[in-house]
Amino acid sequence: MFGQLLLGVAGNSGVRRLVTGSTLSRPVVARFIAGDDVEAATRAVRDLTRGGIAVSLDRLGEDVTTPEQADDTVAGYSELLDRLSGEGLTAGNEISIKLSALGQGLGPDGPRRATERARTLVERAHAAGVDVTVDMEDHTRVEDTLETVRALRADFPRTGCVLQAMLRRTEGDARDLAHPGSRVRLVKGAYNEPPEVAYPAKADVDKAYVRCLRTLLDGGAYPMIATHDLRLVNLAEELLKGRPAGSAEFQMLYGIRAPEQQRLARQHAVRVYVPYGTDWYGYFSRRLAERPANLAFFARSLVAG
């Protein structure tokens, strides 16, 4: 409930202007965002991969309002892929794309055009040896997003998908996606959803997360276990015991629980989700809402500044 309240406040345009316009915000944002440009993103990839941790790169900018902005997203990711290729940083890494940033919400034809742009990126990433995972957004976009993933997987079966355990429908989606070779990032969910479509209680979300993880593992899928909840991390490690190496990977966000990332990397495949770009507000506000500790860190930093 606290997270939903915070997301509601963060959605206020006045609050957005206050946070994005404050010079005090930038050092705090830098904890969670690699930087503004491809150079900063590449630097983060180099640093993480030296420690044996793979990367998923997210070019921020989900709130596009014109087709030209959606095309800019494609161009930006293409520049990133060229840079990774040029520096020999493609192996084992991936990009994460949001269909809203590719124009999914731009009118009745938006989902089709977003799928076309996503296909362009998947083709370019595939040629570079980089995987792609399609991020999941709020519940109103789930069906269109899953349809895009199905279309992309027809030609590029390694295309990853994201499922949010907080949504009541997700257990059914997990059953549909639980087959060999299916790359699925399982998250709790960070959007402000109504109770008729999402579990409002954290305990229910956690139970759904474990049920979905079991379903994916038992079906032979490749779960990407994305959580900072150490209790869920420990439960996942128990579920992986006795299963073949390479059955799953753990994922965490850039700037959060770095020591745990390093611990896990000694025994499991680990990937860090690295966002970069100037349009960071939506991502940043969701990170604050997910964990009260993040908000406390933000508040202390502003006071100290």
CSV table of N, CA and C in Angstrom, one decimal, residues 87-143:
chain,number,residue,atom,x,y,z
A,87,GLU,N,33.5,-3.0,-28.9
A,87,GLU,CA,34.4,-3.2,-27.7
A,87,GLU,C,34.4,-4.7,-27.2
A,88,GLY,N,33.8,-5.6,-28.0
A,88,GLY,CA,33.9,-7.0,-27.6
A,88,GLY,C,33.1,-7.3,-26.4
A,89,LEU,N,32.0,-6.6,-26.1
A,89,LEU,CA,31.2,-6.8,-24.9
A,89,LEU,C,29.8,-7.4,-25.2
A,90,THR,N,29.7,-8.1,-26.2
A,90,THR,CA,28.3,-8.7,-26.6
A,90,THR,C,28.1,-10.0,-25.9
A,91,ALA,N,29.1,-10.8,-25.7
A,91,ALA,CA,28.9,-12.2,-25.3
A,91,ALA,C,28.2,-12.3,-23.9
A,92,GLY,N,27.1,-13.0,-23.9
A,92,GLY,CA,26.4,-13.2,-22.6
A,92,GLY,C,25.5,-12.0,-22.1
A,93,ASN,N,25.6,-10.9,-22.8
A,93,ASN,CA,24.8,-9.7,-22.4
A,93,ASN,C,23.5,-9.6,-23.2
A,94,GLU,N,22.7,-8.7,-22.8
A,94,GLU,CA,21.4,-8.5,-23.5
A,94,GLU,C,20.9,-7.1,-23.3
A,95,ILE,N,19.9,-6.7,-24.1
A,95,ILE,CA,19.2,-5.5,-24.0
A,95,ILE,C,17.8,-5.8,-23.5
A,96,SER,N,17.2,-4.9,-22.8
A,96,SER,CA,15.8,-4.9,-22.4
A,96,SER,C,15.1,-3.8,-23.0
A,97,ILE,N,14.0,-4.1,-23.7
A,97,ILE,CA,13.2,-3.1,-24.4
A,97,ILE,C,11.8,-3.0,-23.8
A,98,LYS,N,11.3,-1.7,-23.7
A,98,LYS,CA,9.9,-1.5,-23.4
A,98,LYS,C,9.1,-1.2,-24.6
A,99,LEU,N,8.0,-1.8,-24.8
A,99,LEU,CA,7.2,-1.6,-26.0
A,99,LEU,C,6.6,-0.2,-26.0
A,100,SER,N,6.4,0.4,-24.8
A,100,SER,CA,5.8,1.7,-24.8
A,100,SER,C,6.8,2.7,-25.4
A,101,ALA,N,8.1,2.4,-25.2
A,101,ALA,CA,9.2,3.3,-25.8
A,101,ALA,C,9.3,3.1,-27.3
A,102,LEU,N,8.7,2.0,-27.8
A,102,LEU,CA,8.7,1.7,-29.2
A,102,LEU,C,7.3,2.1,-29.9
A,103,GLY,N,6.5,2.8,-29.1
A,103,GLY,CA,5.2,3.3,-29.7
A,103,GLY,C,4.0,2.5,-29.5
A,104,GLN,N,4.0,1.5,-28.6
A,104,GLN,CA,2.9,0.6,-28.4
A,104,GLN,C,1.6,1.4,-28.0
A,105,GLY,N,1.7,2.5,-27.3
A,105,GLY,CA,0.5,3.3,-26.9
A,105,GLY,C,0.1,4.4,-27.9
A,106,LEU,N,0.7,4.4,-29.1
A,106,LEU,CA,0.4,5.5,-30.0
A,106,LEU,C,-0.7,5.1,-31.0
A,107,GLY,N,-1.9,5.1,-30.4
A,107,GLY,CA,-3.1,4.9,-31.3
A,107,GLY,C,-3.4,3.4,-31.5
A,108,PRO,N,-4.5,3.1,-32.3
A,108,PRO,CA,-4.9,1.8,-32.6
A,108,PRO,C,-3.8,0.9,-33.3
A,109,ASP,N,-3.0,1.6,-34.0
A,109,ASP,CA,-1.9,0.9,-34.8
A,109,ASP,C,-0.6,0.7,-34.0
A,110,GLY,N,-0.6,1.3,-32.7
A,110,GLY,CA,0.6,1.3,-31.9
A,110,GLY,C,1.2,-0.1,-31.6
A,111,PRO,N,0.4,-1.1,-31.2
A,111,PRO,CA,1.0,-2.4,-30.9
A,111,PRO,C,1.6,-3.0,-32.1
A,112,ARG,N,1.0,-2.9,-33.3
A,112,ARG,CA,1.7,-3.5,-34.5
A,112,ARG,C,3.0,-2.8,-34.8
A,113,ARG,N,3.0,-1.4,-34.8
A,113,ARG,CA,4.2,-0.7,-35.1
A,113,ARG,C,5.3,-1.0,-34.1
A,114,ALA,N,4.9,-1.1,-32.8
A,114,ALA,CA,5.9,-1.4,-31.8
A,114,ALA,C,6.5,-2.7,-32.0
A,115,THR,N,5.7,-3.7,-32.4
A,115,THR,CA,6.2,-5.0,-32.7
A,115,THR,C,7.2,-5.0,-33.9
A,116,GLU,N,6.9,-4.2,-34.9
A,116,GLU,CA,7.8,-4.0,-36.0
A,116,GLU,C,9.1,-3.4,-35.6
A,117,ARG,N,9.1,-2.4,-34.8
A,117,ARG,CA,10.3,-1.8,-34.3
A,117,ARG,C,11.1,-2.8,-33.4
A,118,ALA,N,10.3,-3.5,-32.6
A,118,ALA,CA,11.0,-4.5,-31.7
A,118,ALA,C,11.7,-5.6,-32.6
A,119,ARG,N,11.1,-6.0,-33.7
A,119,ARG,CA,11.7,-7.0,-34.6
A,119,ARG,C,13.0,-6.4,-35.1
A,120,THR,N,13.0,-5.2,-35.5
A,120,THR,CA,14.2,-4.6,-36.1
A,120,THR,C,15.3,-4.7,-35.0
A,121,LEU,N,15.0,-4.4,-33.8
A,121,LEU,CA,16.0,-4.4,-32.7
A,121,LEU,C,16.5,-5.9,-32.5
A,122,VAL,N,15.5,-6.8,-32.4
A,122,VAL,CA,15.9,-8.2,-32.2
A,122,VAL,C,16.8,-8.7,-33.3
A,123,GLU,N,16.5,-8.4,-34.5
A,123,GLU,CA,17.3,-8.8,-35.6
A,123,GLU,C,18.7,-8.3,-35.5
A,124,ARG,N,18.8,-7.0,-35.2
A,124,ARG,CA,20.2,-6.4,-35.0
A,124,ARG,C,20.9,-7.0,-33.8
A,125,ALA,N,20.2,-7.2,-32.7
A,125,ALA,CA,20.8,-7.8,-31.5
A,125,ALA,C,21.3,-9.2,-31.8
A,126,HIS,N,20.4,-10.0,-32.5
A,126,HIS,CA,20.8,-11.3,-32.8
A,126,HIS,C,22.0,-11.4,-33.7
A,127,ALA,N,22.1,-10.5,-34.7
A,127,ALA,CA,23.3,-10.5,-35.5
A,127,ALA,C,24.6,-10.1,-34.7
A,128,ALA,N,24.4,-9.4,-33.6
A,128,ALA,CA,25.5,-9.0,-32.8
A,128,ALA,C,25.8,-10.0,-31.7
A,129,GLY,N,25.0,-11.0,-31.6
A,129,GLY,CA,25.2,-12.0,-30.5
A,129,GLY,C,24.7,-11.5,-29.2
A,130,VAL,N,23.7,-10.7,-29.2
A,130,VAL,CA,23.1,-10.1,-27.9
A,130,VAL,C,21.7,-10.6,-27.8
A,131,ASP,N,21.3,-11.0,-26.7
A,131,ASP,CA,19.9,-11.4,-26.4
A,131,ASP,C,19.0,-10.2,-26.2
A,132,VAL,N,17.7,-10.4,-26.3
A,132,VAL,CA,16.7,-9.3,-26.0
A,132,VAL,C,15.6,-9.8,-25.1
A,133,THR,N,15.3,-9.1,-24.1
A,133,THR,CA,14.1,-9.4,-23.3
A,133,THR,C,13.2,-8.2,-23.4
A,134,VAL,N,11.9,-8.5,-23.6
A,134,VAL,CA,10.8,-7.5,-23.7
A,134,VAL,C,10.3,-7.3,-22.3
A,135,ASP,N,10.4,-6.1,-21.8
A,135,ASP,CA,9.9,-5.8,-20.4
A,135,ASP,C,8.4,-5.8,-20.4
A,136,MET,N,7.9,-6.0,-19.2
A,136,MET,CA,6.4,-6.0,-19.0
A,136,MET,C,6.1,-4.7,-18.3
A,137,GLU,N,5.0,-4.0,-18.7
A,137,GLU,CA,4.6,-2.8,-18.0
A,137,GLU,C,3.3,-3.0,-17.3
A,138,ASP,N,2.4,-2.0,-17.2
A,138,ASP,CA,1.2,-2.1,-16.4
A,138,ASP,C,0.2,-3.1,-17.0
A,139,HIS,N,-0.8,-3.5,-16.2
A,139,HIS,CA,-1.6,-4.6,-16.6
A,139,HIS,C,-2.4,-4.3,-17.9
A,140,THR,N,-2.6,-3.0,-18.3
A,140,THR,CA,-3.3,-2.8,-19.5
A,140,THR,C,-2.5,-3.1,-20.7
A,141,ARG,N,-1.2,-3.4,-20.6
A,141,ARG,CA,-0.4,-3.7,-21.7
A,141,ARG,C,0.0,-5.1,-21.8
A,142,VAL,N,-0.4,-6.0,-20.9
A,142,VAL,CA,0.1,-7.3,-20.8
A,142,VAL,C,-0.2,-8.1,-22.0
A,143,GLU,N,-1.5,-8.1,-22.4
A,143,GLU,CA,-1.9,-8.9,-23.6
A,143,GLU,C,-1.2,-8.5,-24.9
